[in-house]
MMTF fields as JSON, N, C-alpha, C and O atoms, coordinates in Angstrom:
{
  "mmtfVersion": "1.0.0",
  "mmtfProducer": "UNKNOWN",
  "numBonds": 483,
  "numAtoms": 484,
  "numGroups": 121,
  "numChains": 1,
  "numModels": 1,
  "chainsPerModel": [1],
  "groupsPerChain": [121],
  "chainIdList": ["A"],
  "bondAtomList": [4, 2, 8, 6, 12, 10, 16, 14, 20, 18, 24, 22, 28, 26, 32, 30, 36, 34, 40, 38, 44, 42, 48, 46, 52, 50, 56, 54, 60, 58, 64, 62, 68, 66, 72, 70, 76, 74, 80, 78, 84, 82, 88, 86, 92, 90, 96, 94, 100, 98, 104, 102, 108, 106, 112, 110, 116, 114, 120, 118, 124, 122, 128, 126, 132, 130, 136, 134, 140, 138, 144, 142, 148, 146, 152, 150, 156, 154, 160, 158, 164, 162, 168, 166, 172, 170, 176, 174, 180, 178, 184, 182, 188, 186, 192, 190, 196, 194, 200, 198, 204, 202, 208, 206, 212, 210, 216, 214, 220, 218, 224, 222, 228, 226, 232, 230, 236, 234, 240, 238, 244, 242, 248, 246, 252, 250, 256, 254, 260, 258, 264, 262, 268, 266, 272, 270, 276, 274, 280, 278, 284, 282, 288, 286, 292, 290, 296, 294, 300, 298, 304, 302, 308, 306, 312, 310, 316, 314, 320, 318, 324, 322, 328, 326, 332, 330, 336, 334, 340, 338, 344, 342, 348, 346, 352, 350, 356, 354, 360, 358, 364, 362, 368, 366, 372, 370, 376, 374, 380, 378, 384, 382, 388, 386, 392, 390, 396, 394, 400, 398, 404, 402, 408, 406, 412, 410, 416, 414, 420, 418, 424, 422, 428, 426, 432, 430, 436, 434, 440, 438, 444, 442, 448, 446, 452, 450, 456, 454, 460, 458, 464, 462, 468, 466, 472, 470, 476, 474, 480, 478],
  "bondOrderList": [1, 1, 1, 1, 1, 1, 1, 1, 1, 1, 1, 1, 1, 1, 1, 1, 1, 1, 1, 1, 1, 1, 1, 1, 1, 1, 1, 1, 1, 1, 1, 1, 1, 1, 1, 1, 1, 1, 1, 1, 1, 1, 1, 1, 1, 1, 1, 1, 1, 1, 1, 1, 1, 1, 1, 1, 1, 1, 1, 1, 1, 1, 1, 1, 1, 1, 1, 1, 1, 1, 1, 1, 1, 1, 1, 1, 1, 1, 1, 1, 1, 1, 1, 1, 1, 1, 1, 1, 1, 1, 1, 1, 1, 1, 1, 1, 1, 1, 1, 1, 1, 1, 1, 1, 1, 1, 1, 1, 1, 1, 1, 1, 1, 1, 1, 1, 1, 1, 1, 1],
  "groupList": [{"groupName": "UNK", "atomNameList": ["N", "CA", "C", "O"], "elementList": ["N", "C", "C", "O"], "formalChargeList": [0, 0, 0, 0], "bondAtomList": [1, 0, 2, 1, 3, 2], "bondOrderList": [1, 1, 2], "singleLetterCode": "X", "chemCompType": "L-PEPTIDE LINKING"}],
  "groupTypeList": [0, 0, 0, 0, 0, 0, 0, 0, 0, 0, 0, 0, 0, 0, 0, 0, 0, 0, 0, 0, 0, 0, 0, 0, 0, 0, 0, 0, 0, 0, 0, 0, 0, 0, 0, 0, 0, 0, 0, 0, 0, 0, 0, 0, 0, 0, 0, 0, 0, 0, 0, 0, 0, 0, 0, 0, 0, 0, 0, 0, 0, 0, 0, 0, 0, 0, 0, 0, 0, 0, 0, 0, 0, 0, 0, 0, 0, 0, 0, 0, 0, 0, 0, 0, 0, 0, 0, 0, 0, 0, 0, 0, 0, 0, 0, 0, 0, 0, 0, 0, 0, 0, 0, 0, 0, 0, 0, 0, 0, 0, 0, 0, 0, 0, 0, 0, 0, 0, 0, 0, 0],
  "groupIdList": [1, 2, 3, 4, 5, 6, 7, 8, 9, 10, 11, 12, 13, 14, 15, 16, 17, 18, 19, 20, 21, 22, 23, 24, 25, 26, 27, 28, 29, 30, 31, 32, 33, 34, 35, 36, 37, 38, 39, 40, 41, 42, 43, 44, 45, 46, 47, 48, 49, 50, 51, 52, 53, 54, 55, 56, 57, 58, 59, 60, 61, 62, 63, 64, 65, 66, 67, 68, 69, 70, 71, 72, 73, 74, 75, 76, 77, 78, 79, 80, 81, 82, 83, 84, 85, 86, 87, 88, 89, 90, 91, 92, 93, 94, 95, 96, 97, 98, 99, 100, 101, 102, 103, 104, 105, 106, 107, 108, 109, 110, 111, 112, 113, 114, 115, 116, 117, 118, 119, 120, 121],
  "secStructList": [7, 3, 3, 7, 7, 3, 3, 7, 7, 3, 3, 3, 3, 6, 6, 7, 7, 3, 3, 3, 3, 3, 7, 7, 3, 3, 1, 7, 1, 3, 3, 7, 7, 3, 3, 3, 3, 3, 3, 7, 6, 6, 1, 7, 3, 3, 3, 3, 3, 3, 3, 7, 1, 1, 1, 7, 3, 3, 3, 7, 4, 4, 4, 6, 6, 6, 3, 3, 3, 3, 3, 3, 6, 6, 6, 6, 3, 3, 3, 3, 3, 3, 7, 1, 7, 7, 4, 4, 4, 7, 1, 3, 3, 7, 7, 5, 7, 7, 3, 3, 7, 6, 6, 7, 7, 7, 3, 3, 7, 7, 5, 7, 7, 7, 3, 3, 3, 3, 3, 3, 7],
  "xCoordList": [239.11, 238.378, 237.107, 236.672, 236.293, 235.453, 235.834, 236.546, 235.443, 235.581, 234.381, 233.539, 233.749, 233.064, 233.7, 234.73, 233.4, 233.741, 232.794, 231.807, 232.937, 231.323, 232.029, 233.201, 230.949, 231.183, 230.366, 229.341, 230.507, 229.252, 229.557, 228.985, 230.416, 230.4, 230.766, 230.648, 231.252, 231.603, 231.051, 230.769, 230.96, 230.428, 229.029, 228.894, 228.123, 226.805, 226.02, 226.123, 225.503, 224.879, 223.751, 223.222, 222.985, 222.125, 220.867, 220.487, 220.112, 218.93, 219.157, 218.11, 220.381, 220.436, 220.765, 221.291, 220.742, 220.727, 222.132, 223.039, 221.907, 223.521, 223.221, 222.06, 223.642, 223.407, 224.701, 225.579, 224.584, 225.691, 225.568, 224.531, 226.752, 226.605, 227.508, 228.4, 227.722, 228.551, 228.429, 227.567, 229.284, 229.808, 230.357, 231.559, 229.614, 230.503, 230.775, 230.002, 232.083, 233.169, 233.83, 233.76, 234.395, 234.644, 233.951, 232.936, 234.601, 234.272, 232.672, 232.711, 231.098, 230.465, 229.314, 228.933, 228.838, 228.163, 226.735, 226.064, 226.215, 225.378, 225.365, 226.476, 224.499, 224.216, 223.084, 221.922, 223.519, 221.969, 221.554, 220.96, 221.918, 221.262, 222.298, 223.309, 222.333, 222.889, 222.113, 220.93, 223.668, 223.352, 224.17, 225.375, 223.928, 224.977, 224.886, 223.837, 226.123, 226.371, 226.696, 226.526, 227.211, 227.713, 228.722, 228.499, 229.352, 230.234, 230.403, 231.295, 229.439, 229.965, 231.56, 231.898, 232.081, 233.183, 232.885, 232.407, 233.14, 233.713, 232.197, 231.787, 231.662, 230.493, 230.346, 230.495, 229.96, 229.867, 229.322, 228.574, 229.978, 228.903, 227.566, 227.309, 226.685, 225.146, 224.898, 225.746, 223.796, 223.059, 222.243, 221.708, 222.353, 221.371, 220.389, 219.252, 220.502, 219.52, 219.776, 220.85, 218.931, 219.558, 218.081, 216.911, 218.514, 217.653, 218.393, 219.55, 216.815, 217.074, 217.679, 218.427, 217.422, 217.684, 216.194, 216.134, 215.204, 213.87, 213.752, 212.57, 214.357, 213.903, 213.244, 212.776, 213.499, 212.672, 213.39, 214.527, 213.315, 213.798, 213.515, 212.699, 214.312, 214.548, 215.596, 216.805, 215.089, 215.425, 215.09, 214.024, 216.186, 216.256, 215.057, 214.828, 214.695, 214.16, 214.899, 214.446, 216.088, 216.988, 216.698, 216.556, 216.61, 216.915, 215.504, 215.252, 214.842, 213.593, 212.706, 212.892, 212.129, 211.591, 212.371, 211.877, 213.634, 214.809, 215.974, 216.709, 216.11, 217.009, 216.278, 215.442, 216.589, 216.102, 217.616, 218.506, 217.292, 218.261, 217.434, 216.269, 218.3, 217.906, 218.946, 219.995, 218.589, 219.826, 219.401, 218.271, 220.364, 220.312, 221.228, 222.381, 220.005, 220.795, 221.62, 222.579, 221.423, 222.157, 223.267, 223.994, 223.723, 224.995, 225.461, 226.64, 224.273, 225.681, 225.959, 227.078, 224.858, 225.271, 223.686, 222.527, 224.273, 223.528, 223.741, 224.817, 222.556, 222.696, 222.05, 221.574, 222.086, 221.599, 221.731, 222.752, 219.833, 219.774, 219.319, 218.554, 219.898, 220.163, 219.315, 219.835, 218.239, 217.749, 217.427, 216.849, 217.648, 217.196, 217.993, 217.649, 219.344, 220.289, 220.75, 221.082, 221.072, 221.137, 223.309, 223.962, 223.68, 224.529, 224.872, 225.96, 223.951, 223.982, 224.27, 224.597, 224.077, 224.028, 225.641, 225.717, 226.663, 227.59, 228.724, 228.921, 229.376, 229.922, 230.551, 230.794, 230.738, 231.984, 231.15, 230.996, 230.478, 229.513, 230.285, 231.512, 229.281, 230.232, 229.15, 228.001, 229.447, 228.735, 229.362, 230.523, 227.807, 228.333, 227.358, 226.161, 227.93, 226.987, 227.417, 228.115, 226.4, 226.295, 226.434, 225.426, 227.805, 227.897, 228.318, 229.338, 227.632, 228.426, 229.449, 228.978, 230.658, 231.427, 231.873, 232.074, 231.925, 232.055, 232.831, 234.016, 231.969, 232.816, 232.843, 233.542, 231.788, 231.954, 230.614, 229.588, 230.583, 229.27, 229.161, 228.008, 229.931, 229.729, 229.422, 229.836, 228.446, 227.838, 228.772, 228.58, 229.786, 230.268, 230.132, 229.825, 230.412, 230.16, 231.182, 232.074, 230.804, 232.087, 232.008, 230.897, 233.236, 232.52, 233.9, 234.914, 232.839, 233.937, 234.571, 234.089, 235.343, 236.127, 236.094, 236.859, 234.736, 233.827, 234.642, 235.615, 233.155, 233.573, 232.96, 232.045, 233.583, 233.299, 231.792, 231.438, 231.169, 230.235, 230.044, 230.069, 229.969, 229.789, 229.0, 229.095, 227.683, 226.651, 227.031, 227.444, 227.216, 227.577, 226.455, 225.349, 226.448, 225.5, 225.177, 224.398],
  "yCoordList": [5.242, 4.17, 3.803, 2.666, 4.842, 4.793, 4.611, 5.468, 3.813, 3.3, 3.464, 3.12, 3.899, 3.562, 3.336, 4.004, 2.427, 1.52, 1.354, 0.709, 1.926, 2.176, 0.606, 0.301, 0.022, -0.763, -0.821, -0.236, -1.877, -1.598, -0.73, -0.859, 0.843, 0.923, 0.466, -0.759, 1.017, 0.647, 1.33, 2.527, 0.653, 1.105, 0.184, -0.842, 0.719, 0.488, 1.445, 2.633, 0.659, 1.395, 2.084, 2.035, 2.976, 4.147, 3.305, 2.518, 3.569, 2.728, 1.42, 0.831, 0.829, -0.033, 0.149, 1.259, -0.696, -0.359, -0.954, -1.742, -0.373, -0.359, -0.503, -0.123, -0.827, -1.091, -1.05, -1.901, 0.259, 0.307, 0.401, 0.852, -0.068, -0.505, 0.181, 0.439, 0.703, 1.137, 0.012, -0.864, 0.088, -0.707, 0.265, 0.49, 1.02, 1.204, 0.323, -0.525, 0.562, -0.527, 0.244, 1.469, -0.207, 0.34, 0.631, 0.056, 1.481, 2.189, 2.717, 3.94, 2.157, 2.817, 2.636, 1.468, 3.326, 3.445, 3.335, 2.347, 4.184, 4.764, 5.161, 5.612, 5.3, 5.742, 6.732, 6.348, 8.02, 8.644, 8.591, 7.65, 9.633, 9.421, 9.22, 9.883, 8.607, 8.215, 8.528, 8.452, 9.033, 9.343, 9.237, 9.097, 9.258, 9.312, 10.434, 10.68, 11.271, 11.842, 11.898, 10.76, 12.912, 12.576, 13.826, 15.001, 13.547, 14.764, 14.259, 13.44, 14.728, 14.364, 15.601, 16.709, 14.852, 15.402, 17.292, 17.516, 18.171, 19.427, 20.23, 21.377, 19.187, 20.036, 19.498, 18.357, 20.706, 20.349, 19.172, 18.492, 18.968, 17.761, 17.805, 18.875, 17.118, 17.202, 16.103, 15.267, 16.245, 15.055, 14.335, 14.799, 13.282, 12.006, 11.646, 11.981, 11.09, 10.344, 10.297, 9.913, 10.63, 10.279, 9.413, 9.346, 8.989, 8.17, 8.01, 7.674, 8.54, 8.055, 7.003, 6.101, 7.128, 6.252, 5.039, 3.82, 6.069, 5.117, 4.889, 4.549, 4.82, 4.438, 6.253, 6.44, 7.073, 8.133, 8.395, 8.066, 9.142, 8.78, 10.356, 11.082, 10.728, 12.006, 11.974, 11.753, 12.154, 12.41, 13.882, 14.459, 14.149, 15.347, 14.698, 13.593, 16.008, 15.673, 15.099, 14.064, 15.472, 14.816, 13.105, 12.488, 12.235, 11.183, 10.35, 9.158, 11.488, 10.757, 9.274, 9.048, 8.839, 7.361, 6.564, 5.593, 6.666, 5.945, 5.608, 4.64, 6.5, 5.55, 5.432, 6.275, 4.39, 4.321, 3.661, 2.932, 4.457, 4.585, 3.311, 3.137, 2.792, 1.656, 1.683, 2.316, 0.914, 0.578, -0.704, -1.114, -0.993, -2.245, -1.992, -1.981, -1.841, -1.278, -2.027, -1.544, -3.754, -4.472, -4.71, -5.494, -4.394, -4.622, -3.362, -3.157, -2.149, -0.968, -0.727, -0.422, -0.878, -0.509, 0.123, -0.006, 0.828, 1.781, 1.141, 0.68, 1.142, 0.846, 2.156, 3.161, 2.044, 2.92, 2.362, 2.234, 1.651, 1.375, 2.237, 3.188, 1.804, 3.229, 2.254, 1.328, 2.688, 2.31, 3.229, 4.312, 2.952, 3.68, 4.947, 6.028, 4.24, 5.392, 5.825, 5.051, 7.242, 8.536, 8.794, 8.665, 9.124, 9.853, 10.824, 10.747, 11.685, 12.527, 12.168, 12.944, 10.57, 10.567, 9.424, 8.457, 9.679, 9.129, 10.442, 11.511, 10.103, 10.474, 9.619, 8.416, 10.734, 9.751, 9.664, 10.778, 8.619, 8.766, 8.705, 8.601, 8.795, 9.0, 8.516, 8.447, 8.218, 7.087, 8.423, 8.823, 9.028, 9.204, 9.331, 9.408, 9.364, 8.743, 10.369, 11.379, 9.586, 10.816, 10.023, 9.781, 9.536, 8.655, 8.964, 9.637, 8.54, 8.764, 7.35, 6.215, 7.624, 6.416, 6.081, 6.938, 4.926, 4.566, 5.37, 5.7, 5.61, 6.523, 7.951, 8.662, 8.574, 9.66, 10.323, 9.643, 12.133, 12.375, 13.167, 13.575, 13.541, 14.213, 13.043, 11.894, 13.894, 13.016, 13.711, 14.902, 13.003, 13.494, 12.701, 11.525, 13.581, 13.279, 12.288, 12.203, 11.276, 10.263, 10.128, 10.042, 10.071, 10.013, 8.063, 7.458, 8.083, 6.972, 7.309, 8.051, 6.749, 6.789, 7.362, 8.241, 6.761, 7.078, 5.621, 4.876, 6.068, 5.001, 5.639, 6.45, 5.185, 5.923, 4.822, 3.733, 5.756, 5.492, 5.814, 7.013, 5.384, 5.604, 5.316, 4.1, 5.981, 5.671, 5.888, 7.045, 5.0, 5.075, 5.562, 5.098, 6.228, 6.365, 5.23, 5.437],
  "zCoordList": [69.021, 69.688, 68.952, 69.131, 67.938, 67.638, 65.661, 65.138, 65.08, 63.706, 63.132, 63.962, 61.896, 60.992, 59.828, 59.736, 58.612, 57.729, 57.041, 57.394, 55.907, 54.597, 53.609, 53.389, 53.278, 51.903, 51.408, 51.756, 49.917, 48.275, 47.849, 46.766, 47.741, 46.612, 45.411, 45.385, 44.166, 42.962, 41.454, 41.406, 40.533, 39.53, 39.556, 40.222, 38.77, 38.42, 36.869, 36.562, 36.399, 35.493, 35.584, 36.695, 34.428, 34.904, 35.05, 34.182, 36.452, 36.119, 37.008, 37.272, 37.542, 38.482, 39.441, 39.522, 40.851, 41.926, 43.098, 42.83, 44.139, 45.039, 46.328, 46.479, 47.238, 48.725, 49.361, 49.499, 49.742, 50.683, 52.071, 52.555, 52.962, 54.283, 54.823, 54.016, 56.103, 57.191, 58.288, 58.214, 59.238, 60.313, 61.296, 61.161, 62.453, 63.54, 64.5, 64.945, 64.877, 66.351, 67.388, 67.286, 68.265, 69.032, 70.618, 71.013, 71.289, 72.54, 72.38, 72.249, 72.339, 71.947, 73.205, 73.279, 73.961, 74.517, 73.72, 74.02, 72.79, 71.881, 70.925, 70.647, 69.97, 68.969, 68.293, 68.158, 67.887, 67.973, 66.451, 65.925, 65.893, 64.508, 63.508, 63.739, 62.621, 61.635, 60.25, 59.918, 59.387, 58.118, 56.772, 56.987, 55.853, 54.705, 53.825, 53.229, 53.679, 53.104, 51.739, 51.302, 50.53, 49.344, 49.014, 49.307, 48.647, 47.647, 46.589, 46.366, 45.626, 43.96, 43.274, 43.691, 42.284, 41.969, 41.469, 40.357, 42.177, 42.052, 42.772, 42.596, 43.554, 44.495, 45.654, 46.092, 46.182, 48.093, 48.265, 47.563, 49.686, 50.067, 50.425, 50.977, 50.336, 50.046, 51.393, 51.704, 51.999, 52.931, 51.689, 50.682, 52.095, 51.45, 52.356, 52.026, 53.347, 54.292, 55.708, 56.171, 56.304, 57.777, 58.833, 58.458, 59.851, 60.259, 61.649, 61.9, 62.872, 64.277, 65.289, 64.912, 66.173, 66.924, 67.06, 67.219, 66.909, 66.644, 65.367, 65.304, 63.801, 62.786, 61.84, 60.717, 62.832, 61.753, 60.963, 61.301, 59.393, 58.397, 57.954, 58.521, 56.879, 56.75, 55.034, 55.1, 54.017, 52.708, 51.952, 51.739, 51.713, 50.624, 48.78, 48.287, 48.436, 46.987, 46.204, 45.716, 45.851, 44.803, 44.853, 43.797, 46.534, 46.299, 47.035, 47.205, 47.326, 47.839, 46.614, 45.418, 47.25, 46.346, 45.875, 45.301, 45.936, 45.269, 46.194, 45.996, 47.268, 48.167, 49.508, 49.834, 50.284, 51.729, 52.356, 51.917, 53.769, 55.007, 55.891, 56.248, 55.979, 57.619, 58.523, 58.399, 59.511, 59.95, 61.332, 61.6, 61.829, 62.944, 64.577, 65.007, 64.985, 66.395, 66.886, 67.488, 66.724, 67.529, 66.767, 67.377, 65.724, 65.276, 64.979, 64.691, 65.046, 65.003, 63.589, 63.174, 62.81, 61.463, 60.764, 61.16, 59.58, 58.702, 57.415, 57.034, 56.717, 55.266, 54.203, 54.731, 53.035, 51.862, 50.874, 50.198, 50.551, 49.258, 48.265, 48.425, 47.096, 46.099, 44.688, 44.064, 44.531, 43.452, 41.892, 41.984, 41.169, 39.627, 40.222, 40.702, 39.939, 39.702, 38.938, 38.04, 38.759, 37.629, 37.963, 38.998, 36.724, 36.325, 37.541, 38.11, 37.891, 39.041, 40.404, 41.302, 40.497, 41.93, 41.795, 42.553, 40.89, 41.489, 42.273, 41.695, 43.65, 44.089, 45.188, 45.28, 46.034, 46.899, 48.071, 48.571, 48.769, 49.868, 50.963, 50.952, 52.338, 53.723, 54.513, 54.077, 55.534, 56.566, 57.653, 57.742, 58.594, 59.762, 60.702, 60.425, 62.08, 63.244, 64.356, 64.444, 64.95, 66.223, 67.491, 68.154, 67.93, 69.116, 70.508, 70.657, 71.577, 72.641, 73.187, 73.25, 73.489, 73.764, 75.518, 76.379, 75.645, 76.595, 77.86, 77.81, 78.96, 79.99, 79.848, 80.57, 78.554, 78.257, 78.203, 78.155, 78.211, 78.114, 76.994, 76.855, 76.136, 74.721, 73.864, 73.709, 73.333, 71.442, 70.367, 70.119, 69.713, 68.999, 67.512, 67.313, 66.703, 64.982, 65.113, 65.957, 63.774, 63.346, 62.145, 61.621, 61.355, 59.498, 59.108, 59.455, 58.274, 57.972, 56.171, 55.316, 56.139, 54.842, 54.028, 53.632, 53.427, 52.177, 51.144, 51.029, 50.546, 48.999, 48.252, 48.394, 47.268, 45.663, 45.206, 45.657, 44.083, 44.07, 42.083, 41.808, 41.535, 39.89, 39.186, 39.021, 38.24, 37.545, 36.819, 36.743, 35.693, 34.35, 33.184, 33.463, 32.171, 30.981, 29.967, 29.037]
}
C-alpha cells in the first residue's frame, strides 16, 4: 500500500553534482523521518542523510558540506543534493521513510528501489 520511488540517479563526473529525489504514495497517514542510504559496490550499507519531520538534519563526515537532505511534506517526498562528487561516493542509494499508514498504529520502515549512482575519474 505504501511505495517509495528514488530518481536522478546516473553517471556524473568527479567534481559535479546530482539531485536525487524519492516519492512516497499510497495508504499514508504520516511521515516521520526520512533518509537516504548508500551501499557502494562490495561494502555495507552506510547512512548518508536523514532529516525530521520538522526539517532537522543529520549527516555523517564522509558527506557533510557536500550533500543536503530536504524534503516536502505536502507532496511526500525527500530529495539529496550531491555536490563535488568523489569516486567514493558512487553507489547504489536508497530512499527510506519511517511511516505510519492509514488505519494503523505501527511506524514502520519503507525502502524504495534504489538507483545506481556513478562518479567517474
Amino acid at each position: 500500500q505504501v511505495q517509495l520511488v528514488e530518481s536522478g540517479g546516473g553517471l556524473v563526473q568527479a567534481g559535479g553534482s546530482l539531485r536525487l529525489s524519492c516519492a512516497a504514495s499510497g495508504s499514508i497517514f504520516s511521515i516521520r523521518t526520512m533518509a537516504w542510504y548508500r551501499q557502494p559496490p562490495g561494502k555495507q550499507r552506510e547512512l548518508v542523510a536523514t532529516i525530521t519531520s520538522d526539517g532537522n538534519t543529520n549527516y555523517p563526515d564522509s558527506v557533510k558540506g557536500r550533500f543536503t537532505i530536504s524534503r516536502d511534506n505536502a507532496k511526500n517526498t525527500v530529495s539529496l543534493q550531491m555536490n563535488s562528487l568523489k569516486p567514493e561516493d558512487t553507489a547504489v542509494y536508497y530512499c527510506n521513510a519511517q511511516i505510519q499508514i492509514l488505519l494503523g498504529t505501527l511506524v514502520n520502515n519503507y525502502w524504495g528501489q534504489g538507483t545506481q549512482v556513478t562518479v567517474s575519474s
